[in-house]
CSV table of C-alpha atoms and ligand atoms in Angstrom, one decimal:
chain,number,residue,atom,x,y,z
A,1,MET,CA,81.9,18.1,34.1
A,2,SER,CA,78.6,20.0,33.5
A,3,ILE,CA,78.3,23.4,34.7
A,4,LYS,CA,75.3,25.2,36.0
A,5,LEU,CA,74.7,28.3,34.1
A,6,PHE,CA,74.0,31.5,36.3
A,7,ILE,CA,74.1,33.3,32.9
A,8,PRO,CA,71.5,35.2,31.6
A,9,GLY,CA,71.1,32.8,28.4
A,10,PRO,CA,71.3,30.4,27.1
A,11,THR,CA,70.3,28.8,30.2
A,12,ASP,CA,70.2,25.0,31.2
A,13,VAL,CA,67.9,22.8,29.4
A,14,GLU,CA,66.2,19.8,31.5
A,15,PRO,CA,66.9,16.3,30.1
A,16,ASP,CA,63.4,15.5,29.2
A,17,VAL,CA,63.1,18.8,27.3
A,18,LEU,CA,66.2,18.0,25.4
A,19,GLN,CA,64.8,14.6,24.6
A,20,GLN,CA,62.1,16.1,22.6
A,21,LEU,CA,64.5,17.7,19.8
A,22,ALA,CA,65.6,13.7,18.7
A,23,THR,CA,61.7,13.3,17.8
A,24,THR,CA,61.2,12.0,14.1
A,25,GLN,CA,61.3,14.9,11.4
A,26,ILE,CA,57.8,15.8,10.1
A,27,GLY,CA,57.3,17.4,6.8
A,28,HIS,CA,56.7,21.1,7.4
A,29,ARG,CA,53.8,21.1,5.4
A,30,SER,CA,51.7,18.1,6.9
A,31,LYS,CA,48.7,18.1,9.2
A,32,THR,CA,51.2,17.2,12.3
A,33,ALA,CA,53.2,20.6,11.4
A,34,THR,CA,49.7,22.3,11.6
A,35,GLU,CA,48.5,20.9,14.7
A,36,LEU,CA,51.9,21.6,16.7
A,37,GLN,CA,52.4,24.8,15.5
A,38,LYS,CA,48.3,25.6,16.7
A,39,ARG,CA,49.1,23.7,20.0
A,40,ILE,CA,51.8,26.1,20.9
A,41,SER,CA,49.7,29.4,19.9
A,42,GLU,CA,47.2,28.2,22.1
A,43,LYS,CA,49.5,27.8,24.9
A,44,LEU,CA,51.9,30.9,24.1
A,45,GLN,CA,48.5,32.8,24.3
A,46,LYS,CA,47.8,31.5,27.8
A,47,LEU,CA,51.6,32.6,28.9
A,48,MET,CA,51.3,36.0,27.3
A,49,TYR,CA,47.7,36.8,28.5
A,50,THR,CA,46.6,37.4,24.8
A,51,ASP,CA,44.5,36.6,22.3
A,52,ASN,CA,46.7,38.1,19.8
A,53,THR,CA,48.4,36.0,16.9
A,54,ILE,CA,51.1,33.8,17.7
A,55,ILE,CA,54.1,33.7,15.2
A,56,LEU,CA,57.6,31.8,15.7
A,57,SER,CA,60.6,32.7,13.7
A,58,THR,CA,63.5,30.3,13.1
A,59,SER,CA,66.1,32.9,14.1
A,60,SER,CA,67.2,34.4,17.6
A,61,GLY,CA,65.2,37.1,19.3
A,62,SER,CA,66.9,39.6,17.6
A,63,GLY,CA,65.4,38.8,14.2
A,64,ILE,CA,61.7,39.1,15.4
A,65,MET,CA,63.0,42.8,16.5
A,66,GLU,CA,64.1,43.6,13.4
A,67,MET,CA,61.0,42.3,11.8
A,68,ALA,CA,58.9,44.4,14.1
A,69,ILE,CA,60.7,47.7,13.9
A,70,ARG,CA,60.8,47.2,10.3
A,71,SER,CA,57.9,46.1,9.2
A,72,CYS,CA,55.5,48.4,11.9
A,73,THR,CA,57.4,52.1,11.4
A,74,GLN,CA,55.9,54.2,9.3
A,75,LYS,CA,56.8,57.6,10.5
A,76,ARG,CA,59.4,57.5,12.8
A,77,ALA,CA,60.1,54.9,16.1
A,78,ALA,CA,60.8,56.2,19.5
A,79,VAL,CA,63.4,54.1,21.3
A,80,PHE,CA,63.4,54.1,25.0
A,81,SER,CA,66.7,52.2,26.2
A,82,VAL,CA,68.1,51.5,29.4
A,83,GLY,CA,71.0,49.5,28.3
A,84,ALA,CA,72.7,47.6,25.6
A,85,PHE,CA,69.7,45.7,24.2
A,86,GLY,CA,67.7,48.9,24.3
A,87,ASN,CA,70.2,50.4,21.8
A,88,ARG,CA,70.4,47.4,19.8
A,89,TRP,CA,66.4,48.4,18.6
A,90,PHE,CA,67.8,51.7,17.5
A,91,ASP,CA,70.9,50.3,15.9
A,92,MET,CA,68.5,48.3,13.9
A,93,ALA,CA,66.4,51.2,12.9
A,94,LYS,CA,69.5,53.0,11.4
A,95,ARG,CA,70.8,50.1,9.6
A,96,ASN,CA,67.6,49.5,7.9
A,97,ASN,CA,67.2,53.4,7.6
A,98,ILE,CA,64.3,53.6,9.9
A,99,PRO,CA,63.8,57.0,11.0
A,100,ALA,CA,64.1,56.8,14.9
A,101,ASP,CA,65.2,58.7,18.0
A,102,ILE,CA,66.4,57.3,21.3
A,103,PHE,CA,65.7,58.4,24.7
A,104,THR,CA,67.8,57.1,27.9
A,105,PRO,CA,67.4,57.7,31.4
A,106,GLU,CA,70.0,58.3,33.8
A,107,PRO,CA,72.4,55.4,34.1
A,108,GLY,CA,70.4,52.7,36.7
A,109,LYS,CA,67.4,54.2,36.4
A,110,GLY,CA,64.3,53.0,34.6
A,111,VAL,CA,62.2,54.3,32.0
A,112,ARG,CA,59.1,56.2,33.5
A,113,PRO,CA,55.5,56.9,32.1
A,114,GLU,CA,56.0,60.5,32.3
A,115,MET,CA,59.1,60.1,29.8
A,116,VAL,CA,57.1,58.1,27.3
A,117,GLU,CA,54.1,60.7,27.6
A,118,ASP,CA,56.7,63.9,27.1
A,119,VAL,CA,57.8,61.9,23.9
A,120,LEU,CA,54.8,61.1,22.5
A,121,LYS,CA,52.7,64.5,22.8
A,122,THR,CA,55.0,65.7,20.3
A,123,GLY,CA,53.3,64.0,17.5
A,124,LYS,CA,56.4,62.5,15.6
A,125,TYR,CA,56.2,58.8,16.5
A,126,ASP,CA,54.3,55.9,15.3
A,127,VAL,CA,56.3,53.5,17.3
A,128,VAL,CA,57.0,52.9,20.8
A,129,THR,CA,59.9,50.0,21.3
A,130,ILE,CA,60.6,49.2,25.2
A,131,THR,CA,63.1,46.5,26.6
A,132,HIS,CA,61.0,44.8,29.3
A,133,ASN,CA,64.2,43.2,31.2
A,134,GLU,CA,67.0,45.1,30.3
A,135,THR,CA,69.6,41.9,30.5
A,136,SER,CA,72.9,44.3,30.6
A,137,SER,CA,71.6,46.6,33.7
A,138,GLY,CA,69.2,44.3,35.3
A,139,ILE,CA,66.8,47.0,35.0
A,140,MET,CA,63.0,45.8,34.6
A,141,ASN,CA,60.8,48.9,33.1
A,142,PRO,CA,57.0,49.2,34.0
A,143,VAL,CA,55.1,47.8,30.8
A,144,ASP,CA,51.9,48.3,32.5
A,145,THR,CA,51.8,52.0,33.4
A,146,ILE,CA,53.8,52.7,30.2
A,147,GLY,CA,51.2,50.7,28.0
A,148,GLU,CA,48.4,53.3,29.7
A,149,VAL,CA,50.2,56.2,28.5
A,150,VAL,CA,50.6,54.4,24.9
A,151,LYS,CA,47.0,53.8,24.8
A,152,GLN,CA,46.2,57.2,24.7
A,153,TYR,CA,47.8,57.6,21.5
A,154,PRO,CA,45.9,55.4,18.8
A,155,ASP,CA,48.2,55.4,16.2
A,156,VAL,CA,51.0,54.4,18.0
A,157,LEU,CA,52.5,50.8,18.0
A,158,TYR,CA,54.0,49.4,20.8
A,159,LEU,CA,56.6,47.1,20.7
A,160,VAL,CA,58.2,44.8,23.8
A,161,ASP,CA,61.5,43.1,23.5
A,162,ALA,CA,60.6,40.5,26.5
A,163,VAL,CA,63.3,38.3,25.6
A,164,SER,CA,65.0,37.9,28.9
A,165,SER,CA,61.7,38.0,30.9
A,166,LEU,CA,58.9,36.4,29.1
A,167,GLY,CA,58.3,32.9,30.9
A,168,GLY,CA,59.9,34.4,34.5
A,169,ALA,CA,57.8,37.4,34.8
A,170,LYS,CA,53.9,38.0,34.2
A,171,ILE,CA,53.5,40.1,31.2
A,172,GLU,CA,49.8,40.6,30.6
A,173,VAL,CA,49.9,41.8,26.8
A,174,ASP,CA,46.4,42.5,26.1
A,175,LYS,CA,45.7,44.3,29.3
A,176,CYS,CA,49.3,46.6,28.7
A,177,GLY,CA,48.2,47.1,24.7
A,178,ILE,CA,51.2,45.6,23.4
A,179,ASP,CA,51.2,45.0,19.7
A,180,ILE,CA,54.2,42.6,19.4
A,181,CYS,CA,55.6,41.2,22.7
A,182,LEU,CA,58.5,38.7,21.6
A,183,THR,CA,61.1,36.7,23.3
A,184,SER,CA,63.8,33.8,22.4
A,185,THR,CA,63.9,30.1,23.6
A,186,GLN,CA,67.0,29.9,25.0
A,187,LYS,CA,66.3,32.5,28.0
A,188,CYS,CA,63.2,32.5,30.6
A,189,LEU,CA,61.8,29.4,28.6
A,190,GLY,CA,64.7,26.9,29.4
A,191,LEU,CA,65.1,25.7,25.9
A,192,PRO,CA,67.8,25.8,23.6
A,193,PRO,CA,68.8,28.7,21.3
A,194,GLY,CA,67.5,29.0,17.7
A,195,LEU,CA,63.7,29.9,18.1
A,196,SER,CA,62.1,33.1,18.8
A,197,VAL,CA,58.4,33.5,19.4
A,198,ALA,CA,56.0,36.6,19.4
A,199,SER,CA,52.6,37.9,19.8
A,200,VAL,CA,51.0,40.0,16.9
A,201,SER,CA,48.0,42.5,17.4
A,202,GLU,CA,45.7,43.3,14.1
A,203,ARG,CA,46.9,47.0,14.6
A,204,ALA,CA,50.7,45.7,14.2
A,205,TYR,CA,49.7,43.7,11.6
A,206,ASN,CA,47.4,46.1,9.6
A,207,ARG,CA,50.1,48.7,10.0
A,208,ALA,CA,52.6,46.4,8.4
A,209,LYS,CA,50.7,46.2,5.2
A,210,ASP,CA,51.1,49.6,4.5
A,211,VAL,CA,55.2,49.9,5.1
A,212,PRO,CA,56.7,49.0,2.0
A,213,TYR,CA,60.2,47.5,1.5
A,214,ARG,CA,59.8,44.8,4.8
A,215,GLY,CA,62.2,42.4,3.3
A,216,TYR,CA,61.2,38.7,2.7
A,217,TYR,CA,62.5,36.3,5.5
A,218,LEU,CA,61.8,39.1,8.2
A,219,ASP,CA,58.6,40.1,6.6
A,220,LEU,CA,55.7,40.0,9.5
A,221,VAL,CA,53.0,40.3,6.8
A,222,ASN,CA,54.4,37.4,5.2
A,223,VAL,CA,54.5,35.6,8.4
A,224,VAL,CA,51.4,36.3,10.0
A,225,ASP,CA,49.4,35.5,6.3
A,226,ARG,CA,50.8,32.0,6.5
A,227,VAL,CA,50.1,31.5,9.9
A,228,LYS,CA,46.4,32.7,9.9
A,229,LYS,CA,45.7,30.6,7.2
A,230,ASN,CA,47.0,27.4,8.3
A,231,TYR,CA,49.3,27.4,11.4
A,232,GLN,CA,52.3,27.3,8.7
A,233,TYR,CA,55.1,29.1,8.0
A,234,PRO,CA,57.0,31.0,4.3
A,235,THR,CA,60.1,28.7,4.9
A,236,THR,CA,60.9,25.9,6.9
A,237,PRO,CA,60.9,26.3,10.7
A,238,VAL,CA,62.9,24.4,13.1
A,239,THR,CA,60.4,21.8,14.2
A,240,PRO,CA,63.0,20.1,16.5
A,241,LEU,CA,62.8,23.1,18.6
A,242,MET,CA,58.9,23.2,18.1
A,243,TRP,CA,58.6,19.8,19.6
A,244,ALA,CA,60.7,20.9,22.7
A,245,LEU,CA,58.7,24.1,23.1
A,246,ASP,CA,55.0,22.7,22.9
A,247,TYR,CA,56.2,20.0,25.8
A,248,LYS,CA,57.9,22.7,27.8
A,249,LEU,CA,55.0,24.9,27.6
A,250,ASP,CA,52.9,22.2,29.2
A,251,LYS,CA,55.8,21.7,31.9
A,252,ILE,CA,55.2,25.4,32.4
A,253,LEU,CA,51.7,26.0,32.2
A,254,GLU,CA,50.6,22.4,34.0
A,255,GLN,CA,53.5,20.7,36.0
A,256,GLU,CA,54.9,24.4,37.9
A,257,GLY,CA,52.0,26.7,36.9
A,258,LEU,CA,52.6,30.4,36.2
A,259,ASP,CA,51.9,31.9,39.4
A,260,HIS,CA,54.5,29.8,41.1
A,261,ARG,CA,56.9,30.1,38.5
A,262,PHE,CA,56.7,33.9,38.4
A,263,ALA,CA,56.5,33.8,42.3
A,264,ARG,CA,60.1,31.4,42.0
A,265,HIS,CA,61.5,34.1,40.0
A,266,GLU,CA,60.9,37.0,42.4
A,267,LYS,CA,62.0,35.0,45.4
A,268,LEU,CA,65.3,34.2,43.7
A,269,ALA,CA,65.8,37.8,42.7
A,270,ASN,CA,65.3,39.1,46.2
A,271,ILE,CA,67.7,36.4,47.4
A,272,VAL,CA,70.6,37.8,45.0
A,273,GLN,CA,69.4,41.3,45.3
A,274,LYS,CA,69.5,41.2,49.2
A,275,TRP,CA,73.1,39.3,49.0
A,276,ALA,CA,74.6,42.2,46.6
A,277,LEU,CA,73.7,45.1,48.9
A,278,LYS,CA,75.1,43.3,51.9
A,279,HIS,CA,78.4,42.7,50.4
A,280,PHE,CA,78.3,45.3,47.2
A,281,ASP,CA,75.6,47.1,45.4
A,282,LEU,CA,73.0,47.3,42.7
A,283,TYR,CA,73.1,48.7,39.3
A,284,ALA,CA,69.2,49.1,38.7
A,285,GLU,CA,67.4,51.8,41.1
A,286,ASP,CA,64.8,50.5,43.6
A,287,GLY,CA,61.4,49.4,42.3
A,288,PHE,CA,62.8,49.0,38.8
A,289,ARG,CA,65.0,45.8,39.8
A,290,SER,CA,65.1,42.7,37.3
A,291,HIS,CA,63.1,39.5,38.5
A,292,THR,CA,65.6,37.4,36.5
A,293,VAL,CA,68.7,38.9,36.3
A,294,THR,CA,70.8,41.0,38.8
A,295,THR,CA,73.5,43.3,37.8
A,296,ILE,CA,75.7,43.9,40.7
A,297,LEU,CA,78.1,46.6,41.0
A,298,ASN,CA,81.9,45.6,41.6
A,299,THR,CA,82.6,47.8,44.5
A,300,LYS,CA,85.5,46.1,46.0
A,301,GLY,CA,87.1,45.9,42.4
A,302,TYR,CA,87.8,42.3,42.7
A,303,SER,CA,88.5,40.8,39.2
A,304,VAL,CA,85.2,38.9,37.6
A,305,ALA,CA,87.0,37.1,35.1
A,306,GLU,CA,89.0,35.4,37.8
A,307,LEU,CA,85.9,34.7,39.6
A,308,ASN,CA,84.5,33.2,36.5
A,309,GLN,CA,87.4,30.9,36.2
A,310,ALA,CA,87.3,29.9,39.7
A,311,LEU,CA,83.6,29.1,39.9
A,312,MET,CA,83.7,27.3,36.4
A,313,GLU,CA,86.4,25.0,38.3
A,314,ARG,CA,83.8,24.3,40.7
A,315,GLY,CA,81.0,23.9,38.1
A,316,TYR,CA,79.1,27.1,37.9
A,317,MET,CA,79.2,30.3,35.5
A,318,ILE,CA,78.1,33.8,36.2
A,319,SER,CA,78.3,36.6,33.6
A,320,ASN,CA,80.6,40.1,33.5
A,321,GLY,CA,79.3,43.2,32.9
A,322,TYR,CA,77.9,43.8,29.7
A,323,GLY,CA,80.0,46.4,27.3
A,324,SER,CA,81.1,49.6,29.2
A,325,LEU,CA,80.0,47.6,32.6
A,326,LYS,CA,82.7,44.9,31.8
A,327,GLU,CA,84.4,44.5,35.4
A,328,LYS,CA,82.6,47.4,36.8
A,329,ALA,CA,79.7,45.1,37.6
A,330,PHE,CA,78.8,41.4,37.3
A,331,ARG,CA,75.4,39.6,36.5
A,332,ILE,CA,73.8,36.7,38.5
A,333,ALA,CA,71.2,35.2,36.1
A,334,HIS,CA,68.2,33.3,38.2
A,335,MET,CA,66.1,32.4,35.3
A,336,ALA,CA,64.0,29.5,33.7
A,337,ASP,CA,64.4,26.2,36.0
A,338,ARG,CA,67.1,27.6,38.1
A,339,GLN,CA,66.1,26.7,42.1
A,340,GLU,CA,66.7,28.3,45.5
A,341,ASP,CA,69.4,25.6,46.8
A,342,ASP,CA,71.3,25.9,43.7
A,343,LEU,CA,71.4,29.4,44.1
A,344,LEU,CA,72.4,29.5,47.8
A,345,ASP,CA,75.5,27.3,47.0
A,346,LEU,CA,76.5,29.5,44.4
A,347,LEU,CA,76.3,32.6,46.4
A,348,SER,CA,78.3,30.8,49.2
A,349,ILE,CA,81.1,29.5,46.6
A,350,ILE,CA,81.4,33.3,45.6
A,351,GLU,CA,81.6,34.1,49.1
A,352,GLU,CA,84.6,31.6,50.1
A,353,ILE,CA,86.4,32.5,46.9
A,354,TRP,CA,86.3,36.1,47.5
A,355,ASN,CA,86.6,35.9,51.4
A,356,LEU,CA,83.3,37.9,51.9
B,1,PLP,C1,69.3,38.1,24.7
B,1,PLP,C2,68.8,39.4,24.6
B,1,PLP,C3,68.3,39.8,23.1
B,1,PLP,C4,68.9,39.2,22.2
B,1,PLP,O1,68.2,38.0,21.9
B,1,PLP,P1,68.8,36.8,21.2
B,1,PLP,O2,68.1,35.7,20.9
B,1,PLP,O3,70.0,36.6,21.3
B,1,PLP,O4,68.7,37.3,19.6
B,1,PLP,C5,67.4,40.7,23.0
B,1,PLP,N1,67.0,41.5,24.2
B,1,PLP,C6,67.3,41.2,25.3
B,1,PLP,C7,66.8,41.6,26.8
B,1,PLP,C8,68.2,40.1,25.5
B,1,PLP,O5,68.3,39.8,26.8
């Protein structure tokens, strides 16, 4: 039996999209490869509301996170974290010997622009990292108002992890002044894992050129140079996923349309959050709640592991709380191509299993 995934990635992939992976192999130095990458770039620019250069990486999203913080930090990075994936930026900095400090609001609270302002006015930093949508806590940070603050500091680069939101929530990259905005294919885009994408500003590219020891595989300059030259890559990219991405972006942009897609995610989020507030409580404070994944506090102390077992027998899967929130919370993702009917079915089955 196939299981409907309500986990925050990987998400289910539509059969016609999956079919694209079976496209005949092409040479990665061919004109066909160049045209494929060019088409994908133009579509992703629309999805991200940007004119910046689009790069792909044959790695999961963490690959571009590491590429970004390592290639862009000259002085010191200010990492703002509201959960496990925010902490990952800091961990990456440490492991790469990059000077960084981490700033963490109270549990359940989002990053406020004033907090970023207080940190940047020290003059110590040349990079800010933000998790747009923190998948562990279900907190969505205001990348637009934070962007207004970062813009006041012309030497500070703005790096945004949008792995669990890009394609599900509107992110206007150029308007927000985001230098690198990155995501993976297996979350809101509804594709298999194995590829990540990012927009890269000229500012980020120019900074990276001055940073020594950027590595090889994840060297931002190396990748951007090749893309700028002829829309190709220094190493062999995962072309089967590129076909699927090219195809899926048409469905997103033309078939569903961005406004519909974002509205659908928000609607599903509202349904789950209302339901959660009726029966349990929410981890994220009001005003900072994710449109793509909801972290629900397990106030009744039921067994989440047992719930998931019972759900799986009926063809559904949700997620336990992440890290220290395991069993203390559970997460329902409502991203990519999930529809309202499926979600309502899931919620009523949970009510039945837990006798709510
Ligand atoms: C899933 C996730 C990541 C990690 O992405 P991978 O593609 O697994 O490397 C990073 N940040 C956020 C917010 C995520 O949800």
